[in-house]
Amino acid sequence: MNDQQLVELLQKVPRELPVDDALWVGVENRLKKRGQKINRQAVVAIAVSLLLLLGAVMVLELYQRTEIKPSSLVSNPTERPIIERHGFLRNGAGMQYANHIESEFGGVQQHYRILYSFAASSVPEDLTVELIESLDLIEQSARDIRAAIKVEPDAIYLAQLLMGLYQQQMNFLNQTLVKYQQLNDDRTVI
Amino acid sequence: MADQTASSATQYVVERAQKGDVKAFEILYQEHIGRVLGLCWKLTGGDDSLARELAQDSFVRAWEKLPSFRGDSALGTWLYRLVVNLVLTDKRSKKRRMKLEQVVDMNELQIAGQSGDVNARIDLQSAIVKLPERARMVLVLHDIEGWKHKEISASLSMAVGTSKAQLHRARQLLKEVLVR
């Protein structure tokens, strides 16, 4: 027998084998499991990515931003007569000014609340009690002032009081954040 | 005309499967599983359970890789290459041991190769799977699957000359069995 004859014989060897249905069932099950696994992995990956992103942003902000950006209102509130500067109506000028202050400070307050929550989470609880009480006191004061403005909507001095309170609140938070940061640094070094 | 229609139908099924349609993939599976299983069986030296496992692995891998199939070659060509690579990777991982390793038992080959009856081709097949591993793989890929020595040498990480030598060895062993 020469090579050619052998190759001709080999060409006749069946290429296929008979297959039973169980083989496809096995493949199908694995595909389904794989799909579920990939879905779970995707959900976990997205969740972890979001958490990491949020954490990274917060840490970055905490370590890089230690000063509050003074708003135009805070920088020099009495530079020009408030009513003229903002174009408020005479009637209800205090209320309008208070609303303006609220919107001006709102974003910054939210920003600092997040930073504070993040920083406080790694600080012993007993060190945060006093701060929480102080913040509660400021919040209560703000509510009182807003209630007073509703009674006297023309009173610009009440709105100015509110602004001073917010400024105090943020200075307070800012100093606390710096302090917490130092505490965390010290603990990391230890 | 009929070929074109069949080709278009296959292309459509492939596209559906690429988009994640399991039913479409099952059609492709049904079309190729017999040959894939046969190839796995020969390459693994006639190990039924390992061949079935690798055939399943092959289709799971094909499902994963299918989106990257561009249609440059026929689906079968692409799939059988994938199967061969998977079998080789499995061997290299050494997590599994193939049966019927290097020692050639000529008596076994002879019994398997005695082929004067209607089961001749089946007996020849049995003789093939009892060949030494590398010789068997080269013979299967070259003489049955139609691969070139260059392709075999690349896949099996051997020189082209070695591939030719292994083919010669495999043929000699088979001829010895068949002429007895």
Coordinates of C-alpha atoms in Angstrom, one line a residue:
Chain A
M1 CA 0.0 0.0 0.0
N2 CA 1.4 3.4 -0.9
D3 CA 0.7 6.8 0.5
Q4 CA -1.9 7.7 -2.1
Q5 CA -3.9 4.6 -1.4
L6 CA -3.7 5.2 2.4
V7 CA -4.8 8.8 1.9
E8 CA -7.8 7.7 -0.1
L9 CA -8.7 5.3 2.6
L10 CA -8.3 8.1 5.2
Q11 CA -10.5 10.4 3.2
K12 CA -13.3 7.8 3.7
V13 CA -13.0 7.8 7.4
P14 CA -16.2 9.3 8.8
R15 CA -15.6 12.9 9.9
E16 CA -18.7 13.0 12.0
L17 CA -19.8 11.2 15.0
P18 CA -23.4 10.6 16.1
V19 CA -24.6 13.1 18.6
D20 CA -27.2 12.8 21.3
D21 CA -29.5 15.6 22.4
A22 CA -27.9 15.8 25.9
L23 CA -24.9 17.5 24.4
W24 CA -26.8 20.5 23.3
V25 CA -28.7 20.7 26.6
G26 CA -25.3 20.9 28.3
V27 CA -24.2 23.7 25.9
E28 CA -27.4 25.6 26.3
N29 CA -27.2 25.4 30.1
R30 CA -23.7 26.7 30.1
L31 CA -24.7 29.6 27.8
K32 CA -27.5 30.6 30.1
K33 CA -25.4 30.4 33.2
R34 CA -22.7 32.4 31.4
G35 CA -25.2 35.0 30.4
Q36 CA -26.5 35.3 34.0
K37 CA -22.9 35.4 35.3
I38 CA -22.0 38.2 32.9
N39 CA -25.2 40.1 33.9
R40 CA -24.3 39.8 37.5
Q41 CA -20.7 40.8 36.8
A42 CA -21.9 43.8 34.8
V43 CA -24.2 45.0 37.7
V44 CA -21.5 44.5 40.2
A45 CA -18.9 46.2 38.0
I46 CA -21.2 49.2 37.4
A47 CA -22.0 49.5 41.2
V48 CA -18.3 49.3 42.1
S49 CA -17.4 51.8 39.5
L50 CA -19.9 54.2 40.7
L51 CA -18.8 53.8 44.3
L52 CA -15.2 54.2 43.3
L53 CA -16.0 57.3 41.3
L54 CA -18.0 58.8 44.1
G55 CA -15.3 58.0 46.6
A56 CA -12.6 59.4 44.3
V57 CA -14.5 62.6 43.8
M58 CA -15.1 63.0 47.5
V59 CA -11.6 62.3 48.5
L60 CA -10.2 64.6 45.9
E61 CA -12.5 67.4 47.0
L62 CA -11.7 66.7 50.6
Y63 CA -8.0 66.9 50.1
Q64 CA -7.8 69.6 47.5
R65 CA -10.5 72.0 48.5
T66 CA -10.0 73.3 52.0
E67 CA -11.4 76.8 51.5
I68 CA -15.0 77.8 50.8
K69 CA -15.3 79.7 47.6
P70 CA -16.9 82.9 48.9
S71 CA -20.0 83.8 47.0
S72 CA -20.4 87.2 45.6
L73 CA -22.9 87.8 48.3
V74 CA -20.5 86.8 51.1
S75 CA -17.5 88.7 49.7
N76 CA -19.0 92.1 50.2
P77 CA -22.7 92.1 50.9
T78 CA -22.9 95.9 51.7
E79 CA -20.8 97.1 48.8
R80 CA -23.9 98.6 47.1
P81 CA -27.4 98.9 48.3
I82 CA -28.8 95.4 48.2
I83 CA -32.1 96.2 46.7
E84 CA -30.6 98.1 43.8
R85 CA -27.9 95.6 43.2
H86 CA -30.3 92.7 42.8
G87 CA -33.2 94.6 41.4
F88 CA -35.6 93.5 44.2
L89 CA -39.0 95.0 44.5
R90 CA -39.5 97.2 47.6
N91 CA -42.4 95.0 48.8
G92 CA -41.0 91.7 50.1
A93 CA -37.4 92.7 49.5
G94 CA -36.3 90.8 52.6
M95 CA -38.0 87.6 51.4
Q96 CA -36.6 88.0 47.9
Y97 CA -33.1 88.5 49.3
A98 CA -33.5 85.5 51.6
N99 CA -34.6 83.3 48.6
H100 CA -31.6 84.6 46.7
I101 CA -29.3 83.7 49.6
E102 CA -30.8 80.2 49.9
S103 CA -30.3 79.5 46.2
E104 CA -26.8 80.9 46.4
F105 CA -25.7 78.8 49.4
G106 CA -27.8 75.7 48.6
G107 CA -25.3 74.0 46.3
V108 CA -22.3 74.8 48.5
Q109 CA -24.2 73.5 51.6
Q110 CA -25.0 70.3 49.9
H111 CA -21.4 69.9 48.8
Y112 CA -20.1 70.4 52.3
R113 CA -22.7 68.1 53.8
I114 CA -21.4 65.2 51.6
L115 CA -17.8 66.0 52.4
Y116 CA -18.6 66.2 56.1
S117 CA -20.4 62.8 56.0
F118 CA -17.5 61.2 54.3
A119 CA -14.9 62.7 56.7
A120 CA -17.0 62.0 59.8
S121 CA -17.4 58.4 58.9
S122 CA -13.8 57.7 59.6
V123 CA -13.6 59.8 62.8
P124 CA -14.5 58.3 66.3
E125 CA -18.1 59.0 67.1
D126 CA -17.4 60.9 70.4
L127 CA -15.5 63.5 68.4
T128 CA -18.4 64.2 66.1
V129 CA -21.1 64.7 68.8
E130 CA -20.3 68.3 69.6
L131 CA -20.2 69.2 65.9
I132 CA -23.5 67.6 65.2
E133 CA -25.1 69.5 68.1
S134 CA -23.6 72.8 66.8
L135 CA -24.9 72.1 63.3
D136 CA -28.3 71.3 64.7
L137 CA -28.3 74.6 66.5
I138 CA -27.4 76.5 63.4
E139 CA -30.2 74.7 61.5
Q140 CA -32.6 75.6 64.2
S141 CA -31.5 79.3 64.0
A142 CA -31.9 79.3 60.3
R143 CA -35.5 78.0 60.6
D144 CA -36.3 80.7 63.2
I145 CA -34.9 83.4 60.9
R146 CA -36.9 82.1 57.9
A147 CA -40.0 82.1 60.0
A148 CA -39.3 85.7 61.0
I149 CA -38.9 86.7 57.4
K150 CA -42.3 85.3 56.6
V151 CA -43.7 87.7 59.2
E152 CA -41.6 90.6 58.0
P153 CA -41.0 90.0 54.3
D154 CA -39.6 93.5 53.8
A155 CA -36.9 93.2 56.4
I156 CA -33.6 92.9 54.6
Y157 CA -31.7 92.8 57.9
L158 CA -33.3 89.4 58.6
A159 CA -32.0 88.1 55.3
Q160 CA -28.6 89.5 56.1
L161 CA -28.8 87.6 59.4
L162 CA -29.6 84.4 57.6
M163 CA -26.6 85.0 55.3
G164 CA -24.3 85.5 58.2
L165 CA -25.6 82.3 59.8
Y166 CA -24.9 80.3 56.6
Q167 CA -21.5 81.8 56.3
Q168 CA -20.8 80.7 59.9
Q169 CA -22.1 77.3 59.2
M170 CA -19.8 76.8 56.3
N171 CA -16.8 78.2 58.1
F172 CA -17.6 75.8 60.9
L173 CA -17.8 72.8 58.5
N174 CA -14.7 73.9 56.7
Q175 CA -12.6 74.0 59.9
T176 CA -14.0 70.7 61.0
L177 CA -13.1 69.1 57.7
V178 CA -9.6 70.3 58.1
K179 CA -9.5 68.9 61.6
Y180 CA -10.9 65.6 60.5
Q181 CA -8.4 65.4 57.7
Q182 CA -5.6 65.9 60.2
L183 CA -7.0 63.3 62.5
N184 CA -7.2 60.8 59.6
D185 CA -3.7 61.6 58.5
D186 CA -2.4 61.0 62.1
R187 CA -4.2 57.7 62.3
T188 CA -2.8 56.7 58.9
V189 CA 0.7 57.5 60.0
I190 CA 0.2 55.5 63.3
Chain B
M1 CA -28.7 29.9 -7.2
A2 CA -29.4 27.3 -4.5
D3 CA -25.9 27.7 -3.1
Q4 CA -26.4 31.4 -2.9
T5 CA -29.7 31.0 -1.1
A6 CA -28.2 28.6 1.3
S7 CA -25.2 30.9 1.9
S8 CA -27.5 33.8 2.5
A9 CA -29.6 31.7 4.9
T10 CA -26.4 30.7 6.8
Q11 CA -25.2 34.3 6.9
Y12 CA -28.6 35.3 8.3
V13 CA -28.4 32.6 11.0
V14 CA -24.8 33.6 11.8
E15 CA -25.9 37.3 12.1
R16 CA -28.8 36.3 14.4
A17 CA -26.5 34.2 16.6
Q18 CA -23.9 37.0 16.7
K19 CA -26.7 39.2 18.1
G20 CA -27.3 36.7 20.9
D21 CA -30.1 34.6 19.5
V22 CA -29.6 31.2 21.1
K23 CA -32.0 29.5 18.7
A24 CA -30.0 30.6 15.8
F25 CA -26.9 29.4 17.5
E26 CA -28.5 26.0 18.0
I27 CA -29.0 25.7 14.2
L28 CA -25.3 26.3 13.7
Y29 CA -24.6 23.8 16.4
Q30 CA -26.8 21.2 14.8
E31 CA -25.0 21.8 11.5
H32 CA -21.5 21.3 12.9
I33 CA -21.6 19.3 16.1
G34 CA -21.1 15.9 14.4
R35 CA -17.9 17.0 12.8
V36 CA -16.7 18.9 15.8
L37 CA -17.3 15.8 18.0
G38 CA -15.6 13.6 15.4
L39 CA -12.6 16.0 15.3
C40 CA -12.4 16.1 19.1
W41 CA -12.6 12.4 19.4
K42 CA -9.8 11.8 16.9
L43 CA -7.6 14.5 18.4
T44 CA -8.1 13.2 22.0
G45 CA -7.2 9.7 20.9
G46 CA -10.7 8.3 21.1
D47 CA -11.5 9.5 24.6
D48 CA -15.3 9.7 24.4
S49 CA -16.0 11.7 27.5
L50 CA -13.2 14.1 27.0
A51 CA -14.2 14.6 23.3
R52 CA -17.8 15.4 24.4
E53 CA -16.5 17.8 27.0
L54 CA -14.2 19.6 24.5
A55 CA -17.0 19.7 21.9
Q56 CA -19.2 21.5 24.5
D57 CA -16.3 23.8 25.4
S58 CA -15.8 24.5 21.7
F59 CA -19.4 25.7 21.2
V60 CA -19.4 27.7 24.4
R61 CA -16.2 29.4 23.2
A62 CA -17.6 29.8 19.7
W63 CA -20.6 31.6 21.2
E64 CA -18.3 34.0 23.0
K65 CA -16.1 34.5 20.0
L66 CA -18.9 34.6 17.4
P67 CA -19.3 38.4 17.5
S68 CA -15.7 38.7 16.2
F69 CA -16.4 36.4 13.3
R70 CA -16.1 38.5 10.2
G71 CA -17.0 36.0 7.6
D72 CA -13.6 36.1 5.9
S73 CA -13.7 32.3 5.8
A74 CA -16.5 29.8 6.0
L75 CA -18.0 29.4 9.5
G76 CA -17.0 25.7 9.5
T77 CA -13.3 26.6 8.8
W78 CA -13.3 29.2 11.5
L79 CA -15.1 26.8 14.0
Y80 CA -12.8 23.8 13.3
R81 CA -9.7 25.9 13.9
L82 CA -11.2 27.1 17.1
V83 CA -11.8 23.5 18.1
V84 CA -8.2 22.5 17.3
N85 CA -6.8 25.4 19.2
L86 CA -9.1 24.6 22.2
V87 CA -8.0 20.9 22.2
L88 CA -4.4 21.9 22.0
T89 CA -4.8 24.5 24.8
D90 CA -6.5 21.9 26.9
K91 CA -3.6 19.5 26.3
R92 CA -1.0 22.2 27.2
S93 CA -2.8 23.1 30.4
K94 CA -2.1 19.6 31.6
K95 CA -5.1 19.8 33.8
R96 CA -6.4 16.8 32.0
R97 CA -4.5 13.8 30.9
M98 CA -5.2 12.3 27.6
K99 CA -5.4 8.6 27.4
L100 CA -3.3 6.4 25.1
E101 CA 0.0 8.3 25.4
Q102 CA 3.2 7.9 23.6
V103 CA 3.9 4.1 23.7
V104 CA 2.6 2.4 20.6
D105 CA 1.1 -1.0 21.0
M106 CA 1.4 -2.5 17.6
N107 CA -0.8 -5.4 18.6
E108 CA -3.6 -3.0 19.4
L109 CA -3.0 -1.1 16.2
Q110 CA -3.2 -4.4 14.3
I111 CA -6.4 -5.5 15.9
A112 CA -7.9 -2.1 15.2
G113 CA -6.7 -2.0 11.7
Q114 CA -7.8 -5.4 10.4
S115 CA -10.3 -4.2 8.0
G116 CA -11.6 -6.8 5.6
D117 CA -15.3 -6.3 6.4
V118 CA -17.9 -3.6 6.3
N119 CA -16.5 -2.0 9.5
A120 CA -13.3 -1.2 7.7
R121 CA -13.5 2.5 8.0
I122 CA -14.5 2.3 11.6
D123 CA -11.6 0.0 12.3
L124 CA -9.2 2.4 10.5
Q125 CA -10.6 5.1 12.7
S126 CA -9.9 3.1 15.7
A127 CA -6.4 2.5 14.5
I128 CA -5.9 6.2 14.0
V129 CA -6.8 7.1 17.5
K130 CA -4.3 4.6 18.8
L131 CA -1.4 6.3 17.0
P132 CA 1.1 8.2 19.0
E133 CA -0.3 11.6 20.0
R134 CA 1.7 14.0 17.8
A135 CA 1.7 11.7 14.8
R136 CA -2.0 11.2 15.2
M137 CA -2.7 15.0 15.4
V138 CA -0.6 15.7 12.3
L139 CA -2.3 12.9 10.4
V140 CA -5.8 13.9 11.4
L141 CA -5.2 17.6 10.6
H142 CA -3.4 16.9 7.3
D143 CA -5.0 13.8 5.8
I144 CA -8.5 14.1 7.1
E145 CA -9.0 17.8 7.8
G146 CA -6.9 19.0 4.9
W147 CA -4.6 21.4 6.7
K148 CA -1.2 22.4 5.3
H149 CA 2.0 21.5 7.0
K150 CA 2.6 25.2 7.6
E151 CA -0.7 25.6 9.4
I152 CA -0.1 22.5 11.4
S153 CA 3.4 23.5 12.4
A154 CA 2.1 26.9 13.6
S155 CA -0.7 25.4 15.6
L156 CA 1.3 22.5 17.1
S157 CA 4.3 24.7 17.7
M158 CA 6.6 22.5 15.7
A159 CA 8.8 22.9 12.6
V160 CA 7.3 22.2 9.2
G161 CA 9.9 19.4 8.8
T162 CA 8.8 17.9 12.1
S163 CA 5.2 18.0 10.9
K164 CA 6.2 16.1 7.7
A165 CA 8.2 13.6 9.7
Q166 CA 5.3 13.0 12.0
L167 CA 2.9 12.5 9.1
H168 CA 5.3 10.0 7.5
R169 CA 5.6 8.2 10.8
A170 CA 1.8 8.0 11.2
R171 CA 1.3 6.7 7.7
Q172 CA 4.0 4.1 8.1
L173 CA 2.4 2.8 11.3
L174 CA -1.0 2.7 9.7
K175 CA 0.3 0.9 6.6
E176 CA 2.1 -1.7 8.7
V177 CA -1.2 -2.4 10.4
L178 CA -3.3 -2.5 7.3
V179 CA -1.0 -4.8 5.3
R180 CA -0.8 -7.4 8.1

